Coordinates of C-alpha atoms in Angstrom, one line a residue:
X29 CA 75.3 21.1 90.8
X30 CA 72.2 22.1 88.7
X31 CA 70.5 25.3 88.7
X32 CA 72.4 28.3 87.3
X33 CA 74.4 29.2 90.6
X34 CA 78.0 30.5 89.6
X35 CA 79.3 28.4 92.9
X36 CA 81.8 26.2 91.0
X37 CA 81.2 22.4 91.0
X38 CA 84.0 21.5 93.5
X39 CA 83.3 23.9 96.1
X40 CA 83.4 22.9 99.7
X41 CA 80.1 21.6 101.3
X42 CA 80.4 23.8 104.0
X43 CA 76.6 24.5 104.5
X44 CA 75.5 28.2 105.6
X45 CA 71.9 27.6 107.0
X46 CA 70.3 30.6 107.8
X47 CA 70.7 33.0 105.0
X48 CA 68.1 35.9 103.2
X49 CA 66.8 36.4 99.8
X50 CA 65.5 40.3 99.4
X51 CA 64.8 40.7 95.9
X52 CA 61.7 44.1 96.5
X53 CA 62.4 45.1 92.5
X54 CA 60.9 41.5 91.3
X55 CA 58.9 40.4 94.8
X56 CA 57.8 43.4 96.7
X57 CA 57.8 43.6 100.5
X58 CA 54.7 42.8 102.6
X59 CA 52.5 46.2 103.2
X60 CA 52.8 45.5 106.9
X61 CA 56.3 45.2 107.1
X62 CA 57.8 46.4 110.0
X63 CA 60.8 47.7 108.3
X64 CA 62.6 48.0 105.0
X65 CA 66.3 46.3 104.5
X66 CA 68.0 46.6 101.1
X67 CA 67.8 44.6 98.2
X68 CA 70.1 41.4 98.3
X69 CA 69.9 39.2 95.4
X70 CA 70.6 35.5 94.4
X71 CA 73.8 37.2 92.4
X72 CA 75.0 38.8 95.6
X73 CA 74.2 35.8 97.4
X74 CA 76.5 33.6 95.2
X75 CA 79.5 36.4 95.7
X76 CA 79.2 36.1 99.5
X77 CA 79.2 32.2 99.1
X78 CA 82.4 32.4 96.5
X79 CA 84.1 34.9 99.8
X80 CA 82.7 32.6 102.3
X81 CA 83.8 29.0 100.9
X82 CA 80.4 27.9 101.3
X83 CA 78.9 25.6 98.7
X84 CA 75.5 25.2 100.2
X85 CA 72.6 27.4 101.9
X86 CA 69.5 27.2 103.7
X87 CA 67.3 30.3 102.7
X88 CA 65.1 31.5 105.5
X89 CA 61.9 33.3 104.9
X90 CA 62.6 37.0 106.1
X91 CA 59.3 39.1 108.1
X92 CA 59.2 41.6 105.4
X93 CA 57.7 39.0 102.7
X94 CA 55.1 37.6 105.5
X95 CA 54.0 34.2 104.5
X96 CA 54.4 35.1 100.6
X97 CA 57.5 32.7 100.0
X98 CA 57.7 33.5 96.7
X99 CA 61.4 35.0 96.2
X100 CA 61.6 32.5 98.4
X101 CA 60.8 29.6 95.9
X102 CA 62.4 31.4 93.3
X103 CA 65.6 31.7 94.9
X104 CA 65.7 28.1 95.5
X105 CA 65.1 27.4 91.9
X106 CA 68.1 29.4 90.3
X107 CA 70.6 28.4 93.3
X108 CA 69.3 24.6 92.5
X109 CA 68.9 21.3 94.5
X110 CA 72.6 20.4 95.1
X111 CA 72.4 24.2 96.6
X112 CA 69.6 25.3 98.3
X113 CA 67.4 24.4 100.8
X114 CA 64.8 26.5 102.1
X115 CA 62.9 27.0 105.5
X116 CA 59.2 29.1 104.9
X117 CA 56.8 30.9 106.6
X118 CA 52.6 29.9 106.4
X119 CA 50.0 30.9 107.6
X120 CA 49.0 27.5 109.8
X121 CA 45.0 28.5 109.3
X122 CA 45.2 29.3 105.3
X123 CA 48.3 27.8 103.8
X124 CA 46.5 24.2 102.2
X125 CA 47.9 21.1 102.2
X126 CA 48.5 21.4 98.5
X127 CA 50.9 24.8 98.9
X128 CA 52.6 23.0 101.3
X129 CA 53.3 20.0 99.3
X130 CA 54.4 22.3 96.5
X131 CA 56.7 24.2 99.2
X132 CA 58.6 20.8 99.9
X133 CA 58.5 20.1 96.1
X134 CA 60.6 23.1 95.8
X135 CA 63.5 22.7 98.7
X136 CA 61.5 23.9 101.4
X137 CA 62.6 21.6 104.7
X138 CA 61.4 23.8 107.7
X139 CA 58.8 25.7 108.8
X140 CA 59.5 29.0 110.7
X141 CA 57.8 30.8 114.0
X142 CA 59.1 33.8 114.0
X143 CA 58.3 34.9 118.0
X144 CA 60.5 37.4 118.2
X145 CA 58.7 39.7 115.9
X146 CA 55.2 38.2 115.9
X147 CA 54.9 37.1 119.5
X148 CA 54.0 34.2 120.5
X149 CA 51.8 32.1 123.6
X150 CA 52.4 28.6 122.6
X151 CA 49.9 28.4 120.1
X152 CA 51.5 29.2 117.0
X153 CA 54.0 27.0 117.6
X154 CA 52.0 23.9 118.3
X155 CA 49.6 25.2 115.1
X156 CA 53.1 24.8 113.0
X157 CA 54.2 21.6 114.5
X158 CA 51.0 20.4 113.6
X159 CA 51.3 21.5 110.1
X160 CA 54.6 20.5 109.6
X161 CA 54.9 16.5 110.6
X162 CA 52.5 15.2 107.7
X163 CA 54.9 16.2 105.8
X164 CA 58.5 16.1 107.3
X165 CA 59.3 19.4 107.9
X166 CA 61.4 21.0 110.7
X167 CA 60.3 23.7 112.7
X168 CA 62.2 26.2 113.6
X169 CA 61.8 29.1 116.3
X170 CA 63.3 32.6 116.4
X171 CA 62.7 33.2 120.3
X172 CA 64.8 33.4 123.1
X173 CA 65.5 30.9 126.3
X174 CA 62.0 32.4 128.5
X175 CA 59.7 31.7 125.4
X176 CA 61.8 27.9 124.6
X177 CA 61.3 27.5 128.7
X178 CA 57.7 28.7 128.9
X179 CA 56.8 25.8 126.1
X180 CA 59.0 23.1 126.8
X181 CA 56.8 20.5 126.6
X182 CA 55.7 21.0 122.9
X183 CA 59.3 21.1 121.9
X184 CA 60.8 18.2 123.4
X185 CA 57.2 16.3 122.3
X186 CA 57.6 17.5 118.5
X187 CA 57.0 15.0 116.3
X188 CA 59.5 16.2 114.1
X189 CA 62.5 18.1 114.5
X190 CA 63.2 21.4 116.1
X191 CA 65.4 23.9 115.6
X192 CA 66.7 27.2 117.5
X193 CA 67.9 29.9 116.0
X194 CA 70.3 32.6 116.7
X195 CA 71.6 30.7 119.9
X196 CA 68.4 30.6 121.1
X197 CA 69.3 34.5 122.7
X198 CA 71.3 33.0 125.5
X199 CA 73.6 35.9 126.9
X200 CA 77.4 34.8 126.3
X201 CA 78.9 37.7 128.9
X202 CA 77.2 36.0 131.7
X203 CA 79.4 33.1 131.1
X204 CA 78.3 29.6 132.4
X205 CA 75.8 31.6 134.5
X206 CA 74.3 32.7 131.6
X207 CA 70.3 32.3 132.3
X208 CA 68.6 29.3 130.4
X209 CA 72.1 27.9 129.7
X210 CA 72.4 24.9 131.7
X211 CA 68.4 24.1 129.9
X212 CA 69.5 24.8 126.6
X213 CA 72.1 22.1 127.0
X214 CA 69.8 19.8 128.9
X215 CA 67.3 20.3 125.7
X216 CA 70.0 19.4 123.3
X217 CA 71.3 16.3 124.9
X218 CA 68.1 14.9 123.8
X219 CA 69.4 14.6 120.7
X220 CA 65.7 16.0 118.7
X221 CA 66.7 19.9 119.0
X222 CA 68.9 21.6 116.9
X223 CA 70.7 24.9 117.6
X224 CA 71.9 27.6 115.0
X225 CA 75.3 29.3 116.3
X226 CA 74.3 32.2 114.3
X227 CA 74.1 35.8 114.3
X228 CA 75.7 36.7 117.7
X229 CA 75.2 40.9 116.7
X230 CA 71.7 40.0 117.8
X231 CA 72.6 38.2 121.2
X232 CA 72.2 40.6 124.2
X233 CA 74.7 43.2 125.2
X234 CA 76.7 43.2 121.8
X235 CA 78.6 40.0 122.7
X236 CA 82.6 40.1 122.6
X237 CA 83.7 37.6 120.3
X238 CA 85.3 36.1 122.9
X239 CA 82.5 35.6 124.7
X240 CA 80.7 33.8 121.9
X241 CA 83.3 31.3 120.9
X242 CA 83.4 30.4 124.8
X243 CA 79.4 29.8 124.9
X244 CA 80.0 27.7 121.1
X245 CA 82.4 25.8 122.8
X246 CA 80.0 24.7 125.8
X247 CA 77.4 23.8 123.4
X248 CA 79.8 21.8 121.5
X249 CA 80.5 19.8 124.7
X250 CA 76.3 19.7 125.3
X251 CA 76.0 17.9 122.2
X252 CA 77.9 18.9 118.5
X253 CA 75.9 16.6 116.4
X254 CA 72.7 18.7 116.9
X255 CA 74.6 22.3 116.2
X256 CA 74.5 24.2 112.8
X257 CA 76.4 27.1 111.5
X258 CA 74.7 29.8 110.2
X259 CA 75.6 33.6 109.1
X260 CA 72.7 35.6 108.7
X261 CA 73.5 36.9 105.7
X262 CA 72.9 40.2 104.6
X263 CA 72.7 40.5 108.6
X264 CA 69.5 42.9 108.8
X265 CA 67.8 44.2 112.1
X266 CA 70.5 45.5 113.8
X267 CA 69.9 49.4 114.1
X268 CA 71.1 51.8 117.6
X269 CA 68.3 52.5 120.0
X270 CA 67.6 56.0 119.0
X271 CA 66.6 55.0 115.8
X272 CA 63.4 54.3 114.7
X273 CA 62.2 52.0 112.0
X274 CA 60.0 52.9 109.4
X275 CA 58.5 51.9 106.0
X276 CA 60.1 54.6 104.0
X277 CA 63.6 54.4 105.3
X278 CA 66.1 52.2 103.8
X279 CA 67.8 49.7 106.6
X280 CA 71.7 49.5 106.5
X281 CA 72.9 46.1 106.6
X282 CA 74.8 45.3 110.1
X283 CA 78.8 45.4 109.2
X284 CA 80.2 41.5 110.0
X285 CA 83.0 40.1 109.2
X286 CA 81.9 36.4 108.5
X287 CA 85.3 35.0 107.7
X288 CA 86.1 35.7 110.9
X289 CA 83.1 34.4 112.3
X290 CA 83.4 31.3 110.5
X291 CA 87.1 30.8 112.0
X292 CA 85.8 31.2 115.5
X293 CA 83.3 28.2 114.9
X294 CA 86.2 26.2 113.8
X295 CA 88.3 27.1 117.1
X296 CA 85.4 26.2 119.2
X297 CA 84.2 23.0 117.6
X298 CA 87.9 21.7 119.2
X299 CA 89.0 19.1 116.1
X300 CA 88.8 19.1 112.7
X301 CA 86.1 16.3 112.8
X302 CA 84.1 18.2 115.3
X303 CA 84.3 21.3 113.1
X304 CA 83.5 19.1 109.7
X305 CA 79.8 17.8 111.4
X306 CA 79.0 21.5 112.5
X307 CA 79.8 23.0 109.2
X308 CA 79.0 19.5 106.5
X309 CA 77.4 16.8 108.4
X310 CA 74.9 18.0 110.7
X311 CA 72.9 20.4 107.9
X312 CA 73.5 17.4 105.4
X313 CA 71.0 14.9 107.5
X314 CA 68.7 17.8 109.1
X315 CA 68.0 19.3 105.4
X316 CA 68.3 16.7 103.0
X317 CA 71.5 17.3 101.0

């Protein structure tokens, strides 16, 4: 593998896609930030990946560095190509063709709306999606079912792929009843969405694990060759109620055990092959291993 990652050269393909770069010492946070998370580094990174027995990553632009991707870039540089892969955040009005061309230059596969901080009425998302196909690029939505509902049309009519993060906030408690479920697995039959089992500390009602390896397993059923796996590493934005967010304050990190986690996606995918196109195959051909 080049780069100077410490992941050693016969380590596991298993592909975390949807990880975080927060390096504020080298690449401050944007002024308008709506909150602060800690540092966590390309060196911490690597650790979690050594724990993990992952071998490669997707790193996902975070809100607090807006649509300056550099930590971004940089972390794809020192993690390398046999590594990294990276999805960024523009600005669809500004961003030129040129820093775009450079992004995809560097690792940078995916373009990210980010609608469940920024909002969203369609627009953005089309604006991206336009953006994005000259050059190749995914795009990929942080939003829940309402918002993927609402806009349908532009999703299933995307010119190039698209992909759903965070289990696209479908509720696993409600079971098969579970509002936008039965859509969700309509969408993914069609073979051009992808979904991210990832981060189910930010699904509704705090989730039972239970619960969530019974909703992986439906999608699995839907269609497995369109689902990733995905962490969320260093799993920021999860803070109690009564708390509010601010500039100054430091965010804790949410506590997950991602061993575990990882385990549970194995259970659910039902078969070692199933399990090996989750966690190997399907990030291989969306990203460009």
């Amino acid at each position: 593998m080049s780069g100077s990652t410490n992941i050693p050269s016969d380590a596991p393909t298993i592909c975390d896609s949807h990880v975080h770069v927060l390096d504020p010492e080298r690449f401050p946070y944007a002024d308008d930030r709506t909150y602060t998370p800690a540092p966590a580094t390309v060196s911490d990174l690597e650790t979690f990946m050594q724990k993990t027995g992952v071998g490669r990553v997707v790193l996902v632009q975070p809100s607090v560095y807006g649509t300056d991707n550099s930590a971004l870039v940089d972390g794809l540089g020192k993690l390398g190509p046999g590594v990294a892969r990276g999805v960024a955040v523009i600005d669809t009005a500004r961003t030129s063709d040129a820093e775009l061309g450079s992004l995809r230059d560097h690792g940078v596969r995916g373009l990210r709306v980010n609608v469940a901080v920024h909002g969203d009425d369609g627009s953005a998302l089309a604006a991206c999606i336009d953006r994005a196909a000259p050059f190749g690029l995914a795009v990929e939505i942080y939003a829940g079912m309402p918002f993927v509902l609402a806009h349908r049309g532009i999703i299933e009519s995307s010119p190039v792929p698209v992909v759903l993060d965070h289990y696209a906030g479908v509720d696993p408690a409600a079971g098969s009843a579970a509002p936008g479920l039965f859509e969700l697995t309509e969408i993914l039959r069609t073979g051009h969405v992808w979904l991210k089992m990832s981060a189910p500390y930010r699904l509704p009602n705090r989730p039972a694990s239970g619960d969530v390896e019974a909703l992986s397993r439906r999608l699995v059923r839907a269609n497995v060759d369109r689902l990733l796996w995905a962490s969320d590493w260093p799993h920021t934005g999860r803070l109690p109620k009564e708390i509010t967010r601010t500039q100054d304050a430091i965010d804790p990190f949410f506590d997950v055990d991602d061993v575990s986690v990882l385990a549970a996606i194995r259970r659910a995918a039902g078969s070692d092959e199933n399990a090996h196109r989750i966690l190997v195959d399907n990030p291989a051909a969306l990203f460009g291993f």
